[in-house]
Coordinates of C-alpha atoms and ligand atoms in Angstrom, one line a residue:
M274 CA -55.9 -38.7 1.9
C275 CA -52.5 -40.4 1.4
G276 CA -52.0 -42.8 -1.5
I277 CA -49.8 -45.8 -1.7
I278 CA -48.4 -47.8 -4.7
G279 CA -45.8 -50.3 -5.1
I280 CA -44.9 -52.3 -8.3
I281 CA -42.6 -55.2 -8.8
G282 CA -42.1 -56.2 -12.4
T283 CA -39.8 -56.6 -15.4
R284 CA -39.5 -53.0 -16.6
D285 CA -38.5 -49.7 -14.9
V286 CA -41.2 -48.9 -12.5
A287 CA -40.8 -45.3 -11.5
G288 CA -42.8 -43.8 -14.4
H289 CA -45.6 -46.4 -13.8
I290 CA -45.5 -45.5 -10.1
V291 CA -46.0 -41.9 -10.8
E292 CA -48.9 -42.7 -13.3
G293 CA -50.4 -44.7 -10.4
L294 CA -50.0 -41.8 -8.0
K295 CA -51.8 -39.5 -10.5
R296 CA -54.8 -41.9 -10.3
L297 CA -54.7 -41.2 -6.5
E298 CA -54.4 -37.5 -6.8
Y299 CA -58.1 -36.9 -6.2
R300 CA -57.7 -38.2 -2.7
G301 CA -55.9 -35.0 -1.8
Y302 CA -52.0 -34.7 -0.9
D303 CA -49.4 -32.1 -0.4
S304 CA -46.2 -33.9 -1.4
A305 CA -45.1 -37.1 -3.0
G306 CA -42.2 -39.5 -3.6
V307 CA -40.8 -42.7 -5.2
A308 CA -38.2 -45.1 -4.1
T309 CA -36.7 -47.9 -6.3
L310 CA -33.9 -50.4 -5.7
V311 CA -31.0 -49.7 -7.9
D312 CA -27.8 -51.9 -7.8
G313 CA -28.5 -53.0 -4.2
R314 CA -29.2 -49.5 -3.0
I315 CA -32.2 -47.6 -2.1
E316 CA -32.7 -44.4 -4.2
R317 CA -35.4 -42.0 -3.5
R318 CA -36.9 -38.8 -5.3
R319 CA -39.2 -36.8 -3.4
A320 CA -41.0 -33.3 -3.7
E321 CA -43.2 -30.9 -2.0
G322 CA -46.5 -29.9 -3.7
K323 CA -48.0 -31.4 -6.7
L324 CA -46.8 -34.5 -8.7
V325 CA -45.4 -32.3 -11.5
N326 CA -42.8 -31.3 -9.0
L327 CA -41.9 -35.0 -8.6
E328 CA -42.0 -35.6 -12.3
T329 CA -39.5 -32.6 -12.8
R330 CA -37.2 -34.1 -10.2
L331 CA -37.3 -37.5 -11.9
R332 CA -36.6 -36.0 -15.3
E333 CA -33.5 -34.2 -13.8
Q334 CA -32.5 -37.5 -11.9
P335 CA -34.0 -40.5 -13.5
L336 CA -34.7 -43.4 -11.3
P337 CA -34.2 -46.9 -12.8
G338 CA -35.2 -50.1 -11.1
V339 CA -37.9 -52.8 -11.5
I340 CA -39.1 -52.7 -8.0
G341 CA -40.3 -49.6 -6.2
I342 CA -42.8 -47.9 -4.0
G343 CA -44.4 -44.5 -4.3
H344 CA -46.7 -42.3 -2.1
T345 CA -48.8 -39.2 -2.1
R346 CA -48.8 -37.6 1.4
W347 CA -51.4 -35.7 3.3
A348 CA -49.6 -34.2 6.2
T349 CA -50.5 -35.5 9.7
H350 CA -47.1 -35.3 11.6
G351 CA -44.8 -32.7 10.4
V352 CA -45.3 -29.9 7.8
P353 CA -45.7 -30.9 4.1
N354 CA -42.2 -30.6 2.7
E355 CA -39.7 -32.7 1.0
T356 CA -38.1 -34.2 4.0
N357 CA -41.3 -35.3 5.5
A358 CA -42.5 -36.8 2.1
H359 CA -42.5 -40.6 1.9
P360 CA -40.9 -43.0 1.2
H361 CA -39.0 -42.8 4.5
A362 CA -35.8 -44.8 4.5
T363 CA -32.7 -46.0 6.2
D364 CA -29.7 -47.4 4.3
R365 CA -31.5 -50.7 4.1
V366 CA -35.2 -50.2 4.3
A367 CA -37.6 -47.9 2.6
V368 CA -41.2 -47.6 3.4
V369 CA -44.5 -46.0 2.5
H370 CA -47.5 -45.7 5.1
N371 CA -51.0 -44.6 5.3
G372 CA -52.6 -44.2 8.8
I373 CA -51.2 -42.9 12.0
I374 CA -48.6 -44.5 14.5
E375 CA -50.1 -43.5 17.9
N376 CA -47.0 -44.5 20.0
Y377 CA -44.6 -42.9 17.5
S378 CA -43.2 -40.6 20.2
A379 CA -42.3 -43.5 22.5
L380 CA -40.9 -45.3 19.6
R381 CA -38.8 -42.3 18.6
T382 CA -37.3 -42.1 22.1
Y383 CA -36.6 -45.7 22.0
L384 CA -35.0 -45.7 18.7
K385 CA -32.8 -42.6 19.6
Q386 CA -31.6 -44.5 22.6
K387 CA -30.5 -47.2 20.1
G388 CA -28.5 -44.5 18.3
V389 CA -30.9 -43.9 15.4
S390 CA -31.0 -40.3 14.1
F391 CA -34.3 -39.1 12.5
T392 CA -34.4 -36.9 9.3
S393 CA -38.2 -36.2 9.3
D394 CA -40.8 -35.1 11.8
T395 CA -43.0 -38.1 10.7
D396 CA -44.4 -41.0 12.6
T397 CA -43.7 -43.2 9.4
E398 CA -40.0 -42.8 9.8
T399 CA -40.1 -44.9 13.1
I400 CA -41.5 -47.8 11.0
A401 CA -38.6 -47.7 8.6
H402 CA -36.0 -47.7 11.5
L403 CA -37.9 -50.3 13.4
I404 CA -37.8 -52.6 10.4
A405 CA -34.2 -52.0 9.8
L406 CA -33.4 -52.7 13.4
H407 CA -35.2 -56.1 13.3
Y408 CA -33.8 -57.0 9.9
K409 CA -31.4 -59.9 9.9
D410 CA -31.9 -61.7 6.5
N411 CA -35.7 -61.6 5.9
L412 CA -37.7 -58.5 5.2
E413 CA -41.0 -60.3 6.0
A414 CA -39.8 -61.3 9.4
A415 CA -38.4 -57.9 10.1
V416 CA -41.7 -56.1 9.2
R417 CA -43.6 -58.7 11.2
A418 CA -41.3 -58.1 14.3
A419 CA -41.4 -54.3 13.8
L420 CA -45.2 -54.3 13.8
Q421 CA -45.3 -56.0 17.2
D422 CA -44.1 -52.7 18.6
V423 CA -46.4 -50.4 16.7
Q424 CA -49.9 -49.1 17.9
G425 CA -52.1 -47.4 15.5
T426 CA -53.4 -47.7 12.0
Y427 CA -51.3 -48.5 9.0
G428 CA -51.2 -49.7 5.5
I429 CA -47.5 -50.1 4.7
V430 CA -45.3 -51.3 1.8
A431 CA -41.6 -51.8 2.4
V432 CA -38.5 -52.7 0.3
C433 CA -35.1 -53.7 1.5
A434 CA -31.9 -53.1 -0.3
K435 CA -30.7 -56.6 0.6
E436 CA -33.7 -58.3 -1.0
P437 CA -34.1 -56.7 -4.4
G438 CA -36.9 -58.9 -5.5
T439 CA -39.4 -58.5 -2.6
L440 CA -42.2 -56.2 -1.5
V441 CA -43.7 -56.6 1.8
A442 CA -47.1 -55.1 2.6
A443 CA -49.0 -55.1 5.9
R444 CA -52.4 -53.7 6.8
N445 CA -54.2 -52.7 10.0
G446 CA -57.1 -50.2 9.4
S447 CA -55.9 -48.7 6.1
P448 CA -56.8 -50.5 2.9
L449 CA -54.3 -52.2 0.6
I450 CA -55.2 -54.1 -2.5
I451 CA -52.9 -56.4 -4.6
G452 CA -53.2 -56.3 -8.3
V453 CA -52.1 -59.6 -10.2
G454 CA -50.8 -58.5 -13.4
R455 CA -49.2 -60.6 -16.4
D456 CA -45.5 -59.9 -15.5
E457 CA -46.0 -57.8 -12.5
Y458 CA -47.7 -57.2 -9.2
V459 CA -49.1 -53.8 -8.3
I460 CA -50.0 -53.1 -4.6
A461 CA -52.1 -49.9 -4.0
S462 CA -54.3 -48.3 -1.3
D463 CA -56.9 -47.7 -4.0
A464 CA -58.1 -49.8 -7.0
A465 CA -57.9 -46.7 -9.3
A466 CA -54.2 -47.0 -9.2
I467 CA -54.1 -50.6 -10.2
L468 CA -56.7 -50.6 -13.2
E469 CA -54.2 -49.5 -15.7
H470 CA -52.3 -52.7 -15.0
T471 CA -54.8 -55.3 -14.2
S472 CA -58.5 -55.9 -13.0
Q473 CA -57.6 -59.1 -11.1
V474 CA -57.1 -58.0 -7.5
I475 CA -56.7 -59.4 -3.9
Y476 CA -58.1 -57.5 -1.0
M477 CA -55.8 -57.7 2.0
E478 CA -57.4 -57.7 5.4
D479 CA -56.5 -56.2 8.7
N480 CA -53.6 -57.9 10.5
E481 CA -52.4 -59.5 7.4
I482 CA -48.9 -59.3 5.8
A483 CA -48.2 -60.1 2.1
R484 CA -44.7 -61.0 0.7
I485 CA -44.7 -60.4 -3.1
T486 CA -42.0 -61.4 -5.4
A487 CA -42.0 -61.4 -9.2
D488 CA -43.0 -65.1 -9.0
G489 CA -45.9 -64.8 -6.7
F490 CA -47.2 -63.8 -3.3
R491 CA -48.1 -65.3 0.0
T492 CA -50.1 -63.9 2.8
T493 CA -50.1 -64.6 6.5
T494 CA -51.6 -63.2 9.6
L495 CA -49.3 -60.8 11.8
D496 CA -48.8 -64.0 13.8
A497 CA -47.5 -65.9 10.9
V498 CA -50.5 -68.1 10.2
P499 CA -51.0 -68.8 6.4
V500 CA -54.1 -67.1 4.7
T501 CA -55.5 -68.2 1.4
K502 CA -56.8 -65.4 -0.6
D503 CA -59.2 -65.3 -3.7
V504 CA -58.3 -63.4 -6.7
E505 CA -61.4 -61.1 -7.5
E506 CA -62.3 -59.1 -10.6
V507 CA -62.7 -55.3 -9.9
E508 CA -66.0 -54.1 -11.3
W509 CA -64.7 -50.6 -12.4
T510 CA -63.1 -49.8 -15.7
L511 CA -60.4 -47.4 -16.7
D512 CA -62.7 -45.2 -18.7
Q513 CA -64.9 -44.7 -15.7
I514 CA -62.0 -42.9 -13.8
E515 CA -61.2 -40.7 -16.9
L516 CA -62.7 -37.3 -17.5
G517 CA -64.6 -38.3 -20.7
G518 CA -64.5 -34.8 -22.3
H519 CA -65.3 -32.8 -19.1
E520 CA -63.0 -30.4 -17.5
Y521 CA -63.6 -31.5 -14.0
F522 CA -64.6 -34.9 -12.4
M523 CA -67.2 -33.1 -10.2
E524 CA -68.9 -31.9 -13.5
K525 CA -68.6 -35.3 -15.1
E526 CA -70.2 -36.9 -12.0
I527 CA -72.9 -34.4 -11.8
F528 CA -73.9 -35.0 -15.4
E529 CA -73.7 -38.8 -15.2
Q530 CA -76.2 -39.0 -12.5
P531 CA -79.1 -40.1 -14.7
K532 CA -77.1 -42.9 -16.2
V533 CA -75.5 -44.2 -12.9
L534 CA -78.8 -44.0 -11.0
E535 CA -80.4 -46.2 -13.7
T536 CA -77.6 -48.6 -13.0
C537 CA -78.2 -48.3 -9.2
L538 CA -82.0 -49.1 -9.8
R539 CA -81.4 -51.8 -12.2
G540 CA -82.6 -55.3 -11.1
R541 CA -83.8 -53.6 -7.9
L542 CA -86.8 -51.5 -8.9
D543 CA -89.3 -53.8 -10.6
L544 CA -91.4 -51.6 -12.8
R545 CA -93.5 -54.5 -13.9
D546 CA -94.6 -56.1 -10.7
H547 CA -94.2 -52.9 -8.7
C548 CA -91.9 -54.3 -6.2
I549 CA -88.3 -54.0 -5.0
H550 CA -85.6 -56.7 -4.9
L551 CA -82.5 -56.1 -2.9
G552 CA -80.1 -59.0 -3.0
G553 CA -77.9 -57.8 -0.3
I554 CA -80.5 -58.1 2.4
V555 CA -82.4 -61.4 1.6
D556 CA -80.5 -63.1 4.4
C557 CA -81.6 -60.5 7.0
A558 CA -84.9 -59.2 5.6
R559 CA -87.0 -60.8 8.5
E560 CA -84.7 -59.1 11.0
L561 CA -84.9 -55.7 9.3
V562 CA -88.7 -55.8 8.9
R563 CA -88.9 -56.4 12.7
A564 CA -86.4 -53.7 13.6
Q565 CA -87.6 -51.5 16.6
R566 CA -85.1 -48.7 15.8
V567 CA -82.7 -47.7 13.1
V568 CA -79.6 -45.7 13.7
L569 CA -78.0 -44.2 10.6
T570 CA -74.4 -43.1 10.6
G571 CA -71.7 -41.5 8.4
C572 CA -69.7 -38.4 7.8
G573 CA -70.1 -35.4 5.6
T574 CA -72.3 -35.9 2.6
A575 CA -73.0 -39.5 3.6
W576 CA -74.4 -38.2 6.9
H577 CA -76.6 -35.8 4.9
A578 CA -77.9 -38.8 2.8
A579 CA -78.3 -40.8 6.0
L580 CA -80.5 -37.9 7.4
V581 CA -82.8 -38.3 4.4
G582 CA -82.9 -41.9 5.1
E583 CA -84.1 -41.2 8.7
Y584 CA -87.0 -39.2 7.4
L585 CA -87.8 -41.8 4.9
L586 CA -87.8 -44.6 7.3
E587 CA -90.0 -42.8 9.8
D588 CA -92.3 -41.4 7.4
L589 CA -92.8 -44.4 5.0
A590 CA -91.8 -47.4 6.9
R591 CA -92.8 -46.1 10.4
I592 CA -89.6 -47.4 12.0
P593 CA -88.1 -45.0 14.7
A594 CA -85.0 -43.8 13.1
E595 CA -82.1 -41.3 14.1
T596 CA -78.9 -40.2 12.5
D597 CA -75.7 -39.7 14.3
Y598 CA -72.3 -38.4 13.1
A599 CA -70.0 -41.4 13.1
S600 CA -67.4 -39.5 15.1
E601 CA -69.9 -38.9 17.7
F602 CA -71.6 -42.2 17.8
R603 CA -68.4 -44.2 18.3
Y604 CA -67.5 -42.2 21.4
R605 CA -70.7 -41.4 23.0
N606 CA -71.7 -44.7 24.7
P607 CA -74.8 -45.1 22.3
I608 CA -77.7 -47.3 23.5
I609 CA -77.9 -50.2 21.2
D610 CA -80.2 -53.1 21.9
A611 CA -81.2 -56.4 20.2
G612 CA -83.9 -54.5 18.2
T613 CA -81.6 -51.8 16.9
V614 CA -80.2 -52.0 13.2
V615 CA -77.3 -49.6 12.5
I616 CA -77.0 -48.5 8.8
V617 CA -73.5 -47.3 7.8
V618 CA -73.4 -44.9 4.9
S619 CA -70.2 -44.3 3.1
Q620 CA -69.1 -43.7 -0.5
S621 CA -65.5 -44.9 -0.1
G622 CA -66.1 -47.5 2.6
E623 CA -62.9 -46.4 4.2
T624 CA -63.7 -43.4 6.3
S625 CA -62.1 -43.8 9.7
D626 CA -64.8 -42.6 11.9
T627 CA -67.4 -44.4 10.0
L628 CA -65.5 -47.7 10.2
A629 CA -65.0 -47.3 13.9
A630 CA -68.7 -46.5 14.4
L631 CA -69.5 -49.8 12.6
Q632 CA -67.1 -51.7 14.8
E633 CA -68.7 -50.1 17.9
A634 CA -72.2 -51.0 16.7
K635 CA -71.2 -54.6 16.1
Q636 CA -69.4 -55.0 19.4
R637 CA -72.6 -53.7 21.0
G638 CA -74.6 -56.5 19.3
A639 CA -76.3 -54.5 16.6
M640 CA -77.0 -56.0 13.1
V641 CA -75.1 -53.6 10.8
L642 CA -76.0 -52.9 7.2
G643 CA -73.8 -51.0 4.8
V644 CA -74.7 -48.6 2.1
V645 CA -71.5 -48.3 0.4
N646 CA -70.2 -47.5 -3.1
V647 CA -66.6 -49.1 -3.2
V648 CA -66.9 -52.8 -3.6
G649 CA -64.5 -54.8 -1.3
S650 CA -64.0 -51.7 0.8
S651 CA -63.2 -52.1 4.6
I652 CA -66.8 -51.0 5.7
A653 CA -68.4 -53.3 2.9
R654 CA -66.4 -56.3 4.2
E655 CA -67.0 -55.6 7.8
T656 CA -70.8 -55.1 7.7
D657 CA -73.1 -58.1 8.2
H658 CA -75.2 -57.2 5.1
G659 CA -75.3 -54.4 2.6
I660 CA -76.6 -52.7 -0.5
Y661 CA -74.0 -51.2 -2.9
L662 CA -74.7 -48.0 -4.7
H663 CA -73.2 -49.2 -8.0
V664 CA -72.8 -45.6 -9.1
G665 CA -69.2 -46.2 -10.4
P666 CA -66.0 -44.7 -9.1
E667 CA -66.3 -41.1 -7.6
T668 CA -63.3 -39.1 -8.2
G669 CA -64.6 -35.6 -7.5
V670 CA -63.8 -34.6 -4.0
A671 CA -67.1 -33.0 -3.6
S672 CA -69.4 -36.0 -3.5
T673 CA -72.4 -35.6 -5.9
K674 CA -73.4 -38.9 -7.6
A675 CA -72.6 -40.8 -4.4
F676 CA -75.3 -38.7 -2.5
T677 CA -77.9 -39.3 -5.0
G678 CA -76.9 -43.0 -5.0
Q679 CA -77.0 -43.3 -1.3
V680 CA -80.4 -41.5 -1.1
T681 CA -81.7 -43.9 -3.9
V682 CA -80.6 -47.0 -2.0
L683 CA -82.1 -45.7 1.2
T684 CA -85.3 -45.0 -0.6
L685 CA -85.3 -48.6 -2.1
L686 CA -84.7 -50.1 1.3
T687 CA -87.5 -47.9 2.9
L688 CA -89.9 -48.8 0.3
Y689 CA -89.1 -52.5 0.6
L690 CA -89.5 -52.5 4.3
A691 CA -92.6 -50.2 4.3
R692 CA -94.3 -52.7 1.9
R693 CA -93.4 -55.7 4.1
R694 CA -94.7 -53.8 7.2
H695 CA -97.9 -52.0 6.2
M696 CA -97.7 -50.0 2.9
S697 CA -100.6 -50.8 0.4
Q698 CA -99.7 -52.2 -2.9
R699 CA -101.4 -49.1 -4.4
S700 CA -99.0 -46.7 -2.7
M701 CA -96.1 -48.9 -3.7
N702 CA -97.1 -48.7 -7.3
N703 CA -97.0 -45.0 -7.0
Y704 CA -93.7 -44.9 -5.4
V705 CA -92.1 -47.5 -7.7
T706 CA -93.4 -45.6 -10.8
A707 CA -92.2 -42.2 -9.5
L708 CA -88.8 -43.6 -8.7
G709 CA -88.4 -45.1 -12.0
R710 CA -88.9 -41.6 -13.5
I711 CA -86.2 -39.9 -11.5
P712 CA -83.2 -40.5 -13.8
G713 CA -85.1 -38.9 -16.7
Q714 CA -86.2 -36.0 -14.5
I715 CA -82.6 -35.3 -13.5
D716 CA -81.8 -35.2 -17.1
A717 CA -84.4 -32.4 -17.6
I718 CA -83.0 -30.5 -14.5
L719 CA -79.4 -30.7 -16.0
E720 CA -80.7 -29.1 -19.2
Q721 CA -81.1 -25.8 -17.2
N722 CA -77.2 -25.8 -16.7
A723 CA -76.6 -22.6 -18.4
S724 CA -79.2 -20.7 -16.4
V725 CA -77.8 -22.0 -13.1
R726 CA -74.4 -20.9 -14.3
T727 CA -75.8 -17.4 -14.7
I728 CA -77.1 -17.2 -11.2
A729 CA -73.9 -18.6 -9.7
E730 CA -71.8 -16.0 -11.5
R731 CA -74.1 -13.3 -10.4
Y732 CA -73.6 -14.1 -6.7
M733 CA -70.1 -15.6 -6.7
D734 CA -68.7 -12.5 -4.9
Q735 CA -71.0 -12.8 -2.0
N736 CA -69.3 -14.3 0.9
N737 CA -72.2 -15.6 3.0
W738 CA -75.1 -17.6 1.5
L739 CA -78.0 -19.3 3.5
Y740 CA -79.7 -22.5 2.4
L741 CA -83.1 -23.1 3.7
G742 CA -85.4 -26.2 3.4
R743 CA -88.0 -28.1 5.4
G744 CA -88.9 -31.6 5.9
Y745 CA -87.3 -33.8 3.3
N746 CA -85.5 -30.8 1.8
Y747 CA -83.8 -29.8 5.0
P748 CA -81.0 -32.4 4.4
V749 CA -80.8 -31.0 1.0
A750 CA -80.3 -27.5 2.3
L751 CA -77.4 -29.0 4.5
E752 CA -76.0 -30.7 1.5
G753 CA -76.3 -27.6 -0.8
A754 CA -74.4 -25.4 1.7
L755 CA -71.6 -28.0 2.2
K756 CA -71.1 -28.3 -1.5
L757 CA -70.8 -24.5 -1.9
K758 CA -68.3 -24.1 1.0
E759 CA -66.2 -27.0 0.2
I760 CA -65.3 -26.0 -3.3
S761 CA -65.8 -22.3 -3.7
Y762 CA -64.7 -21.4 -0.1
I763 CA -67.9 -19.2 0.4
H764 CA -69.2 -19.4 3.8
A765 CA -72.7 -21.1 3.5
E766 CA -75.0 -22.4 6.2
G767 CA -77.9 -24.8 5.8
L768 CA -80.7 -24.8 8.1
P769 CA -84.3 -26.1 8.6
A770 CA -86.1 -23.0 7.3
A771 CA -88.1 -22.3 10.5
E772 CA -85.0 -22.1 12.6
M773 CA -83.9 -19.1 10.6
K774 CA -86.1 -16.9 13.0
H775 CA -84.1 -18.2 15.9
G776 CA -81.0 -16.3 15.2
P777 CA -79.6 -16.7 11.7
I778 CA -82.2 -14.0 10.5
A779 CA -79.9 -11.5 12.1
L780 CA -77.4 -12.3 9.2
I781 CA -79.7 -11.4 6.4
H782 CA -78.9 -8.1 4.7
E783 CA -79.4 -6.3 1.4
G784 CA -78.2 -8.5 -1.4
M785 CA -77.3 -11.7 0.5
P786 CA -78.1 -14.8 -1.5
V787 CA -80.7 -17.2 0.2
V788 CA -81.4 -20.4 -1.5
F789 CA -84.8 -21.9 -0.7
I790 CA -85.7 -25.3 -1.6
A791 CA -89.4 -24.5 -1.9
T792 CA -91.0 -27.4 -3.9
K793 CA -94.7 -28.2 -3.6
G794 CA -95.5 -30.3 -0.6
T795 CA -96.9 -30.4 2.9
Q796 CA -94.9 -27.4 4.1
Y797 CA -95.0 -25.3 0.9
G798 CA -97.2 -22.6 2.6
K799 CA -94.8 -22.3 5.5
I800 CA -91.7 -22.0 3.4
I801 CA -93.4 -19.2 1.4
S802 CA -93.7 -17.3 4.5
N803 CA -90.0 -17.7 5.2
V804 CA -89.3 -16.5 1.7
E805 CA -91.4 -13.3 2.5
E806 CA -89.3 -12.8 5.6
V807 CA -86.1 -12.9 3.7
R808 CA -87.3 -10.7 0.9
S809 CA -88.5 -8.0 3.4
R810 CA -84.9 -7.8 4.7
G811 CA -83.3 -7.3 1.4
G812 CA -82.1 -10.9 0.9
H813 CA -81.9 -12.3 -2.8
V814 CA -84.0 -15.3 -3.0
I815 CA -82.9 -18.2 -5.3
A816 CA -85.7 -20.7 -5.2
V817 CA -85.8 -24.3 -6.2
A818 CA -89.4 -24.8 -7.0
T819 CA -91.8 -27.3 -8.7
E820 CA -92.4 -26.9 -12.4
G821 CA -95.5 -25.0 -13.0
D822 CA -95.4 -22.9 -9.7
R823 CA -95.8 -19.4 -11.2
D824 CA -96.6 -17.9 -7.7
I825 CA -93.1 -18.3 -6.4
A826 CA -91.7 -16.5 -9.5
E827 CA -93.4 -13.3 -8.1
L828 CA -91.5 -13.6 -4.9
A829 CA -88.0 -15.0 -5.8
E830 CA -85.3 -13.3 -7.7
H831 CA -84.4 -16.4 -9.5
V832 CA -86.3 -19.8 -9.8
I833 CA -84.9 -23.1 -10.8
Y834 CA -87.5 -25.6 -11.7
V835 CA -87.6 -29.3 -10.9
P836 CA -90.2 -31.7 -12.2
D837 CA -93.0 -32.8 -9.8
T838 CA -92.6 -36.0 -7.9
L839 CA -93.8 -37.5 -4.7
E840 CA -92.5 -35.4 -1.7
P841 CA -90.3 -38.2 -0.1
L842 CA -88.4 -38.5 -3.6
Q843 CA -87.8 -34.7 -3.9
P844 CA -84.3 -34.8 -2.5
L845 CA -83.2 -36.8 -5.5
L846 CA -84.3 -33.8 -7.7
T847 CA -83.8 -30.8 -5.6
T848 CA -80.2 -31.4 -4.9
I849 CA -79.1 -31.3 -8.6
P850 CA -79.5 -27.6 -9.0
L851 CA -77.6 -27.0 -5.8
Q852 CA -74.7 -29.2 -7.1
L853 CA -74.6 -27.1 -10.3
L854 CA -74.9 -23.9 -8.3
A855 CA -71.8 -24.7 -6.1
F856 CA -69.9 -26.0 -9.1
H857 CA -70.4 -22.9 -11.2
A858 CA -69.7 -20.5 -8.3
A859 CA -66.5 -22.3 -7.7
V860 CA -65.4 -22.3 -11.3
A861 CA -66.3 -18.6 -11.7
R862 CA -64.1 -17.8 -8.6
G863 CA -61.2 -19.7 -10.3
C864 CA -61.2 -22.5 -7.8
N865 CA -59.9 -25.9 -8.9
V866 CA -63.1 -27.9 -7.8
D867 CA -61.4 -31.2 -8.0
K868 CA -58.7 -30.3 -5.8
P869 CA -60.3 -28.1 -3.0
R870 CA -57.9 -26.8 -0.5
N871 CA -57.4 -28.8 2.8
L872 CA -59.9 -31.4 1.7
A873 CA -59.4 -35.2 1.2
K874 CA -61.7 -37.4 -0.8
S875 CA -61.4 -40.2 1.8
V876 CA -60.6 -39.3 5.4
T877 CA -58.8 -42.4 6.6
V878 CA -57.5 -41.1 9.9
E879 CA -59.4 -39.7 12.8
Ligands
LIG941 C1 -64.7 -36.6 3.1 C2 -65.2 -36.2 1.8 C3 -66.7 -36.0 1.8 C4 -67.4 -37.2 2.2 C5 -66.9 -37.7 3.6 C6 -67.4 -39.1 3.9 O1 -64.9 -35.6 4.1 O2 -64.5 -35.0 1.5 O3 -67.1 -35.6 0.6 O4 -68.8 -37.0 2.2 O5 -65.5 -37.7 3.7 O6 -66.8 -40.0 3.0 P1 -67.5 -41.5 2.7 O7 -66.5 -42.0 1.8 O8 -67.5 -42.1 4.0 O9 -68.8 -41.2 2.1

């Protein structure tokens, strides 16, 4: 989704702003722009489409200036073209904005009555005019006054032609981080754009305004109450957000899963004493152990991981659990009582619906636990307690390592609670040992990359695929289908295998690829019957099966083997071949897997 960067320093900033915007490209965008202050004037360069267009524009008409703001826009109000691209500006004020101004239509009418004429269709332009209207001699005061009239969500950074040494930023519902460099300050919506400059950051909170000059910064609330902020160290490094020899981030992130899951397990999975340590829940462990019900919530891939969590919590910890889409939970008047714990699952920690679900749960008195990857993100900060994934930055739009990280964390949590509730030490020993083997087992699956590619290439022209799984592998089927559709644009549906008979079986035709997750477990016999049903209708079966299962090779057209593990841990393995299958099908179809059409990495608007 939209990306923001602002820099104030001692050298020309336009080039550095574009470099920062490139770091935010993965979030998805359709136009981009930069504004700097030059000789007391605001100068802008904007372009539709990719950043290379903006770079061309900047080569033709270079932009000097030691203070500037830049933006990658993902259209909400108005088509993606140059006039709608940010920064939006008046003669005096330029602004970049993430979020949505809900009362923008009323503001437009009001501003038009004041004689303002608009040049774009965006909600953001109203902010620029409002600030200009309120401006007397102090940009910070003008921003503060303008925001009193604004309803909605925003992260904004503004500059003013009359104050060539000042950046003013404000946040309400859309993240902003201030990077404290040696001779410069960098403000951005995502730490990825800051890392090249510094690892020292300040996280802005909602309803805060920051005034940044070359000499320092000060933060206040929207009501002008001073706020003291701590400078924190970002835990990510620059090389973690680079491709490291891979062609795509998605590919890199699939292949780094063994390594990052080891990091996720480190210090938590105690292989010597066969127990689990989770620092993020020590203060609420008693309450968690006594929970009468758990509601898990999230969006997209995180929702699929939450569904695995539901199965784990009920099966192993024997706590009633249910999973809800964050977008539904927030509006459906959910029943939350004192014994309910809400677990919020999110890679970015910024997804708007998930954040709203969290707030809804808190308002209703629930204890809320976060399972989040991005340290310091909004969800991480607003939850009462949490467990970070520690899988490093995820840049690929199609989530891969975050899914396995989320499932790993939910497994650790479940085992911790199960042991505290009733699980025998003997069972615990088995689970801990099996979980410790998972990273190595994923490595073994990744070695089959070439044969998975062959399967993907064979079926890449088929426009309808089914993914079927049962029990723990039902969420994996959903996730496998989502991966395929989001990056290869092939229509795919994931289902609990038994549901196939209640309708979707009508779709099966000669040559249709049907992916079965058919590993050994309690429902193996049942899923084999489903395989037979598909075969007899001419479907081509691609089976993910347990190593050594020769019987399935008689039935399936293709078999991808995964090592044996305990059934509740299977999703951590069975999802890997499906990530590879989707990746190779998309590449074979010529799709840019890191920039899938219409998709954003982090959906920060509703
Ligand atoms: C977007 C992404 C998905 C992701 C979902 C939730 O739709 O494209 O890959 O699963 O948001 O994101 P989160 O950051 O909350 O996990």
